[in-house]
PDB file of C-alpha atoms in Angstrom:
ATOM      1  CA  UNK A   1     -32.396  -2.591  44.373  1.00 52.00           C
ATOM      2  CA  UNK A   2     -31.249  -1.080  41.116  1.00 53.00           C
ATOM      3  CA  UNK A   3     -28.219  -2.565  39.428  1.00 58.00           C
ATOM      4  CA  UNK A   4     -25.391  -0.108  38.903  1.00 57.00           C
ATOM      5  CA  UNK A   5     -24.197   0.183  35.308  1.00 51.00           C
ATOM      6  CA  UNK A   6     -20.399   0.140  35.099  1.00 54.00           C
ATOM      7  CA  UNK A   7     -18.828   3.266  33.675  1.00 53.00           C
ATOM      8  CA  UNK A   8     -17.311   3.010  30.224  1.00 51.00           C
ATOM      9  CA  UNK A   9     -13.517   3.258  30.244  1.00 54.00           C
ATOM     10  CA  UNK A  10     -12.090   6.421  28.778  1.00 57.00           C
ATOM     11  CA  UNK A  11      -9.000   6.199  26.609  1.00 60.00           C
ATOM     12  CA  UNK A  12      -6.509   8.994  27.223  1.00 69.00           C
ATOM     13  CA  UNK A  13      -5.115  11.035  24.329  1.00 73.00           C
ATOM     14  CA  UNK A  14      -1.603   9.722  24.895  1.00 76.00           C
ATOM     15  CA  UNK A  15      -2.771   6.095  24.915  1.00 75.00           C
ATOM     16  CA  UNK A  16      -4.861   6.655  21.803  1.00 72.00           C
ATOM     17  CA  UNK A  17      -1.948   8.367  20.012  1.00 77.00           C
ATOM     18  CA  UNK A  18       0.367   5.493  20.964  1.00 77.00           C
ATOM     19  CA  UNK A  19      -2.165   2.916  19.727  1.00 72.00           C
ATOM     20  CA  UNK A  20      -2.665   4.674  16.388  1.00 77.00           C
ATOM     21  CA  UNK A  21       1.086   5.242  16.032  1.00 79.00           C
ATOM     22  CA  UNK A  22       1.709   1.548  16.577  1.00 79.00           C
ATOM     23  CA  UNK A  23      -0.899   0.665  13.985  1.00 78.00           C
ATOM     24  CA  UNK A  24       0.682   3.037  11.468  1.00 78.00           C
ATOM     25  CA  UNK A  25       4.129   1.497  11.992  1.00 85.00           C
ATOM     26  CA  UNK A  26       2.739  -2.017  11.556  1.00 85.00           C
ATOM     27  CA  UNK A  27       0.824  -0.850   8.489  1.00 78.00           C
ATOM     28  CA  UNK A  28       4.094   0.456   7.014  1.00 80.00           C
ATOM     29  CA  UNK A  29       5.910  -2.815   7.768  1.00 88.00           C
ATOM     30  CA  UNK A  30       3.134  -4.773   6.069  1.00 87.00           C
ATOM     31  CA  UNK A  31       3.181  -2.379   3.107  1.00 82.00           C
ATOM     32  CA  UNK A  32       6.959  -2.686   2.771  1.00 84.00           C
ATOM     33  CA  UNK A  33       6.785  -6.469   2.717  1.00 90.00           C
ATOM     34  CA  UNK A  34       3.889  -6.181   0.268  1.00 85.00           C
ATOM     35  CA  UNK A  35       6.173  -4.300  -2.152  1.00 82.00           C
ATOM     36  CA  UNK A  36       8.550  -7.284  -2.050  1.00 85.00           C
ATOM     37  CA  UNK A  37       5.660  -9.660  -2.744  1.00 87.00           C
ATOM     38  CA  UNK A  38       4.505  -7.444  -5.616  1.00 81.00           C
ATOM     39  CA  UNK A  39       7.963  -7.397  -7.214  1.00 80.00           C
ATOM     40  CA  UNK A  40       8.433 -11.153  -6.739  1.00 85.00           C
ATOM     41  CA  UNK A  41       5.152 -11.897  -8.512  1.00 86.00           C
ATOM     42  CA  UNK A  42       6.109  -9.504 -11.335  1.00 85.00           C
ATOM     43  CA  UNK A  43       9.464 -11.239 -11.808  1.00 82.00           C
ATOM     44  CA  UNK A  44       7.851 -14.697 -11.925  1.00 85.00           C
ATOM     45  CA  UNK A  45       5.174 -13.643 -14.436  1.00 84.00           C
ATOM     46  CA  UNK A  46       7.709 -11.902 -16.666  1.00 81.00           C
ATOM     47  CA  UNK A  47       9.995 -14.948 -16.612  1.00 82.00           C
ATOM     48  CA  UNK A  48       7.067 -17.157 -17.641  1.00 90.00           C
ATOM     49  CA  UNK A  49       6.639 -14.842 -20.640  1.00 86.00           C
ATOM     50  CA  UNK A  50      10.296 -15.012 -21.662  1.00 83.00           C
ATOM     51  CA  UNK A  51      11.684 -12.165 -19.572  1.00 72.00           C
ATOM     52  CA  UNK A  52      11.072  -8.459 -19.004  1.00 64.00           C
ATOM     53  CA  UNK A  53      12.180  -7.694 -22.576  1.00 65.00           C
ATOM     54  CA  UNK A  54       8.725  -8.936 -23.673  1.00 75.00           C
ATOM     55  CA  UNK A  55       6.824  -6.733 -21.217  1.00 74.00           C
ATOM     56  CA  UNK A  56       5.817  -4.279 -23.969  1.00 71.00           C
ATOM     57  CA  UNK A  57       4.101  -7.041 -25.959  1.00 82.00           C
ATOM     58  CA  UNK A  58       0.628  -5.927 -27.103  1.00 84.00           C
ATOM     59  CA  UNK A  59      -2.110  -8.301 -25.938  1.00 88.00           C
ATOM     60  CA  UNK A  60      -5.026  -6.443 -27.523  1.00 90.00           C
ATOM     61  CA  UNK A  61      -6.095  -2.987 -28.698  1.00 90.00           C
ATOM     62  CA  UNK A  62      -8.442  -0.967 -26.507  1.00 81.00           C
ATOM     63  CA  UNK A  63     -11.610  -0.314 -28.558  1.00 89.00           C
ATOM     64  CA  UNK A  64     -12.344   3.257 -29.709  1.00 87.00           C
ATOM     65  CA  UNK A  65      -8.897   4.472 -28.608  1.00 81.00           C
ATOM     66  CA  UNK A  66      -5.344   4.577 -29.927  1.00 80.00           C
ATOM     67  CA  UNK A  67      -4.071   2.745 -26.846  1.00 75.00           C
ATOM     68  CA  UNK A  68      -3.110  -0.894 -26.418  1.00 79.00           C
ATOM     69  CA  UNK A  69      -3.267  -3.267 -23.473  1.00 82.00           C
ATOM     70  CA  UNK A  70       0.262  -4.581 -23.016  1.00 77.00           C
ATOM     71  CA  UNK A  71       1.667  -7.512 -21.080  1.00 81.00           C
ATOM     72  CA  UNK A  72       3.199  -5.086 -18.567  1.00 76.00           C
ATOM     73  CA  UNK A  73      -0.330  -3.948 -17.611  1.00 78.00           C
ATOM     74  CA  UNK A  74      -1.356  -7.563 -17.022  1.00 82.00           C
ATOM     75  CA  UNK A  75       1.710  -8.020 -14.814  1.00 82.00           C
ATOM     76  CA  UNK A  76       0.801  -4.895 -12.827  1.00 78.00           C
ATOM     77  CA  UNK A  77      -2.793  -6.076 -12.266  1.00 83.00           C
ATOM     78  CA  UNK A  78      -1.878  -9.616 -11.190  1.00 88.00           C
ATOM     79  CA  UNK A  79       0.970  -8.420  -8.958  1.00 84.00           C
ATOM     80  CA  UNK A  80      -1.303  -5.840  -7.329  1.00 83.00           C
ATOM     81  CA  UNK A  81      -4.038  -8.430  -6.642  1.00 89.00           C
ATOM     82  CA  UNK A  82      -1.632 -10.912  -5.023  1.00 92.00           C
ATOM     83  CA  UNK A  83       0.119  -8.239  -2.937  1.00 86.00           C
ATOM     84  CA  UNK A  84      -3.206  -6.643  -1.986  1.00 87.00           C
ATOM     85  CA  UNK A  85      -4.558  -9.977  -0.704  1.00 93.00           C
ATOM     86  CA  UNK A  86      -1.340 -10.546   1.262  1.00 93.00           C
ATOM     87  CA  UNK A  87      -1.466  -7.034   2.751  1.00 89.00           C
ATOM     88  CA  UNK A  88      -5.127  -7.362   3.661  1.00 90.00           C
ATOM     89  CA  UNK A  89      -4.754 -10.630   5.550  1.00 91.00           C
ATOM     90  CA  UNK A  90      -1.667  -9.467   7.454  1.00 90.00           C
ATOM     91  CA  UNK A  91      -3.270  -6.123   8.326  1.00 85.00           C
ATOM     92  CA  UNK A  92      -6.452  -7.884   9.425  1.00 87.00           C
ATOM     93  CA  UNK A  93      -4.652 -10.367  11.700  1.00 85.00           C
ATOM     94  CA  UNK A  94      -1.856  -8.075  12.975  1.00 83.00           C
ATOM     95  CA  UNK A  95      -2.139  -4.325  12.319  1.00 78.00           C
ATOM     96  CA  UNK A  96      -5.881  -3.976  13.025  1.00 77.00           C
ATOM     97  CA  UNK A  97      -6.493  -7.164  14.992  1.00 76.00           C
ATOM     98  CA  UNK A  98      -9.908  -7.227  16.596  1.00 68.00           C
ATOM     99  CA  UNK A  99     -12.001  -6.234  13.587  1.00 71.00           C
ATOM    100  CA  UNK A 100     -15.324  -8.110  13.466  1.00 71.00           C
ATOM    101  CA  UNK A 101     -16.121  -7.377   9.819  1.00 73.00           C
ATOM    102  CA  UNK A 102     -16.649 -10.377   7.526  1.00 82.00           C
ATOM    103  CA  UNK A 103     -13.484 -11.373   5.611  1.00 84.00           C
ATOM    104  CA  UNK A 104     -14.881 -10.858   2.105  1.00 87.00           C
ATOM    105  CA  UNK A 105     -16.626  -7.584   2.946  1.00 84.00           C
ATOM    106  CA  UNK A 106     -13.427  -6.147   4.337  1.00 85.00           C
ATOM    107  CA  UNK A 107     -11.404  -7.507   1.426  1.00 88.00           C
ATOM    108  CA  UNK A 108     -13.465  -5.739  -1.242  1.00 90.00           C
ATOM    109  CA  UNK A 109     -13.198  -2.486   0.683  1.00 86.00           C
ATOM    110  CA  UNK A 110      -9.425  -2.912   1.080  1.00 86.00           C
ATOM    111  CA  UNK A 111      -9.119  -3.737  -2.617  1.00 89.00           C
ATOM    112  CA  UNK A 112     -11.085  -0.643  -3.658  1.00 90.00           C
ATOM    113  CA  UNK A 113      -8.995   1.633  -1.428  1.00 87.00           C
ATOM    114  CA  UNK A 114      -5.760   0.060  -2.640  1.00 85.00           C
ATOM    115  CA  UNK A 115      -6.780   0.484  -6.268  1.00 87.00           C
ATOM    116  CA  UNK A 116      -7.583   4.178  -5.767  1.00 88.00           C
ATOM    117  CA  UNK A 117      -4.304   4.755  -3.889  1.00 85.00           C
ATOM    118  CA  UNK A 118      -2.376   2.910  -6.612  1.00 81.00           C
ATOM    119  CA  UNK A 119      -4.028   5.062  -9.278  1.00 84.00           C
ATOM    120  CA  UNK A 120      -3.163   8.279  -7.410  1.00 84.00           C
ATOM    121  CA  UNK A 121       0.405   7.068  -6.959  1.00 80.00           C
ATOM    122  CA  UNK A 122       0.651   6.214 -10.645  1.00 78.00           C
ATOM    123  CA  UNK A 123      -0.425   9.759 -11.600  1.00 80.00           C
ATOM    124  CA  UNK A 124       2.061  11.306  -9.144  1.00 82.00           C
ATOM    125  CA  UNK A 125       4.848   9.164 -10.525  1.00 79.00           C
ATOM    126  CA  UNK A 126       3.970  10.071 -14.117  1.00 76.00           C
ATOM    127  CA  UNK A 127       4.039  13.777 -13.210  1.00 77.00           C
ATOM    128  CA  UNK A 128       7.459  13.393 -11.570  1.00 78.00           C
ATOM    129  CA  UNK A 129       8.789  11.426 -14.532  1.00 72.00           C
ATOM    130  CA  UNK A 130       7.518  13.881 -17.149  1.00 72.00           C
ATOM    131  CA  UNK A 131      10.158  16.519 -18.121  1.00 70.00           C
ATOM    132  CA  UNK A 132       7.405  19.131 -18.494  1.00 70.00           C
ATOM    133  CA  UNK A 133       5.550  18.178 -15.304  1.00 68.00           C
ATOM    134  CA  UNK A 134       4.941  20.695 -12.517  1.00 74.00           C
ATOM    135  CA  UNK A 135       6.619  18.396  -9.992  1.00 79.00           C
ATOM    136  CA  UNK A 136       9.103  16.893 -12.434  1.00 77.00           C
ATOM    137  CA  UNK A 137      12.327  15.561 -10.910  1.00 74.00           C
ATOM    138  CA  UNK A 138      15.032  17.701 -12.517  1.00 70.00           C
ATOM    139  CA  UNK A 139      18.549  18.903 -11.766  1.00 68.00           C
ATOM    140  CA  UNK A 140      22.100  17.652 -11.748  1.00 68.00           C
ATOM    141  CA  UNK A 141      21.266  15.019  -9.131  1.00 67.00           C
ATOM    142  CA  UNK A 142      19.381  13.096 -11.806  1.00 74.00           C
ATOM    143  CA  UNK A 143      20.676  14.466 -15.096  1.00 65.00           C
ATOM    144  CA  UNK A 144      24.428  14.737 -14.559  1.00 57.00           C
ATOM    145  CA  UNK A 145      24.991  11.501 -12.635  1.00 59.00           C
ATOM    146  CA  UNK A 146      26.860   8.777 -14.515  1.00 60.00           C
ATOM    147  CA  UNK A 147      25.459   5.325 -13.835  1.00 61.00           C
ATOM    148  CA  UNK A 148      27.936   2.478 -13.406  1.00 61.00           C
ATOM    149  CA  UNK A 149      27.591  -1.268 -12.978  1.00 67.00           C
ATOM    150  CA  UNK A 150      29.408  -3.027 -10.178  1.00 67.00           C
ATOM    151  CA  UNK A 151      28.942  -3.712  -6.476  1.00 75.00           C
ATOM    152  CA  UNK A 152      25.703  -3.583  -4.497  1.00 77.00           C
ATOM    153  CA  UNK A 153      26.732  -0.180  -3.123  1.00 76.00           C
ATOM    154  CA  UNK A 154      27.098   1.120  -6.662  1.00 68.00           C
ATOM    155  CA  UNK A 155      23.690  -0.260  -7.595  1.00 67.00           C
ATOM    156  CA  UNK A 156      22.157   1.574  -4.621  1.00 71.00           C
ATOM    157  CA  UNK A 157      23.850   4.814  -5.715  1.00 73.00           C
ATOM    158  CA  UNK A 158      22.429   4.304  -9.203  1.00 69.00           C
ATOM    159  CA  UNK A 159      18.948   3.837  -7.727  1.00 67.00           C
ATOM    160  CA  UNK A 160      18.975   7.003  -5.586  1.00 74.00           C
ATOM    161  CA  UNK A 161      19.996   9.016  -8.664  1.00 72.00           C
ATOM    162  CA  UNK A 162      17.290   7.425 -10.825  1.00 71.00           C
ATOM    163  CA  UNK A 163      14.084   9.368 -11.491  1.00 69.00           C
ATOM    164  CA  UNK A 164      12.280   6.037 -11.953  1.00 65.00           C
ATOM    165  CA  UNK A 165      13.031   4.695  -8.483  1.00 69.00           C
ATOM    166  CA  UNK A 166      12.967   8.001  -6.606  1.00 76.00           C
ATOM    167  CA  UNK A 167       9.562   8.952  -8.064  1.00 76.00           C
ATOM    168  CA  UNK A 168       8.184   5.526  -7.168  1.00 71.00           C
ATOM    169  CA  UNK A 169       9.445   5.815  -3.587  1.00 77.00           C
ATOM    170  CA  UNK A 170       7.932   9.296  -3.190  1.00 82.00           C
ATOM    171  CA  UNK A 171       4.591   8.139  -4.600  1.00 80.00           C
ATOM    172  CA  UNK A 172       4.501   5.243  -2.113  1.00 79.00           C
ATOM    173  CA  UNK A 173       5.333   7.531   0.821  1.00 79.00           C
ATOM    174  CA  UNK A 174       2.596  10.003  -0.203  1.00 83.00           C
ATOM    175  CA  UNK A 175      -0.155   7.422  -0.702  1.00 81.00           C
ATOM    176  CA  UNK A 176       0.597   5.206   2.316  1.00 78.00           C
ATOM    177  CA  UNK A 177      -0.815   7.620   4.974  1.00 80.00           C
ATOM    178  CA  UNK A 178      -3.965   8.084   2.862  1.00 81.00           C
ATOM    179  CA  UNK A 179      -4.285   4.318   2.535  1.00 77.00           C
ATOM    180  CA  UNK A 180      -3.817   3.876   6.277  1.00 76.00           C
ATOM    181  CA  UNK A 181      -6.366   6.505   7.342  1.00 81.00           C
ATOM    182  CA  UNK A 182      -9.127   5.342   4.992  1.00 82.00           C
ATOM    183  CA  UNK A 183      -8.600   1.657   5.834  1.00 76.00           C
ATOM    184  CA  UNK A 184      -8.582   2.383   9.570  1.00 75.00           C
ATOM    185  CA  UNK A 185     -11.802   4.397   9.400  1.00 80.00           C
ATOM    186  CA  UNK A 186     -13.627   2.086   6.977  1.00 75.00           C
ATOM    187  CA  UNK A 187     -12.197  -1.392   6.337  1.00 74.00           C
ATOM    188  CA  UNK A 188     -10.850  -2.111   9.832  1.00 74.00           C
ATOM    189  CA  UNK A 189     -13.170   0.097  11.877  1.00 70.00           C
ATOM    190  CA  UNK A 190     -13.422  -1.078  15.505  1.00 59.00           C
ATOM    191  CA  UNK A 191     -15.883   0.260  18.064  1.00 51.00           C
ATOM    192  CA  UNK A 192     -14.288   2.696  20.513  1.00 44.00           C
ATOM    193  CA  UNK A 193     -15.257   0.680  23.611  1.00 43.00           C
ATOM    194  CA  UNK A 194     -13.939  -2.527  22.065  1.00 47.00           C
ATOM    195  CA  UNK A 195     -10.548  -0.966  21.322  1.00 46.00           C
ATOM    196  CA  UNK A 196     -10.235   0.185  24.950  1.00 46.00           C
ATOM    197  CA  UNK A 197     -11.345  -3.182  26.323  1.00 46.00           C
ATOM    198  CA  UNK A 198      -8.638  -4.941  24.344  1.00 45.00           C
ATOM    199  CA  UNK A 199      -5.978  -2.740  26.005  1.00 48.00           C
ATOM    200  CA  UNK A 200      -7.460  -2.880  29.510  1.00 49.00           C
ATOM    201  CA  UNK A 201      -5.967  -5.376  32.038  1.00 50.00           C
ATOM    202  CA  UNK A 202      -8.128  -8.354  32.999  1.00 45.00           C
ATOM    203  CA  UNK A 203      -9.274  -8.162  36.631  1.00 49.00           C
ATOM    204  CA  UNK A 204      -9.212 -11.270  38.805  1.00 46.00           C
TER     205      UNK A 204
END
């Protein structure tokens, strides 16, 4: 008597869309908290160096160029590494739970993707900050607004009229979907049948 092979469950489009949508929301929550971690590390490192006023301190000259490696670049690298590690672990255990890939293998992939996304975001931000850039942030919203010190509400108003903060927010929003898609398809790839099995109810 031949043994009947059970049919593989088929995930509907609506269920798949809901699952991916949930992952994207969790990925955004993790990324948002990662920004806080990044900024906290930057503040601590700058304070250890005497404050942000010393961030432009030159650590060494880059050979064969007219550029210098400044303390602010060191802060960016260390902050990125700490936040990236935090994001990876939280995404591995929460956003994309169920991945079977070895921790270190997935980490290096996540780090590489994050570095590329950060580089793209940095270029976008520079283009928005540059007065001559094609996508430069111009107009009375940024140029004519008078910044004032005072309450938290006033500080928020200052921020939304600042090219620095607005360009950074836009760059993050643009690169986050790219980061999510590549990490889902590569770093946290889960077999189709496994993803369905995790959602299926357990029969008695």
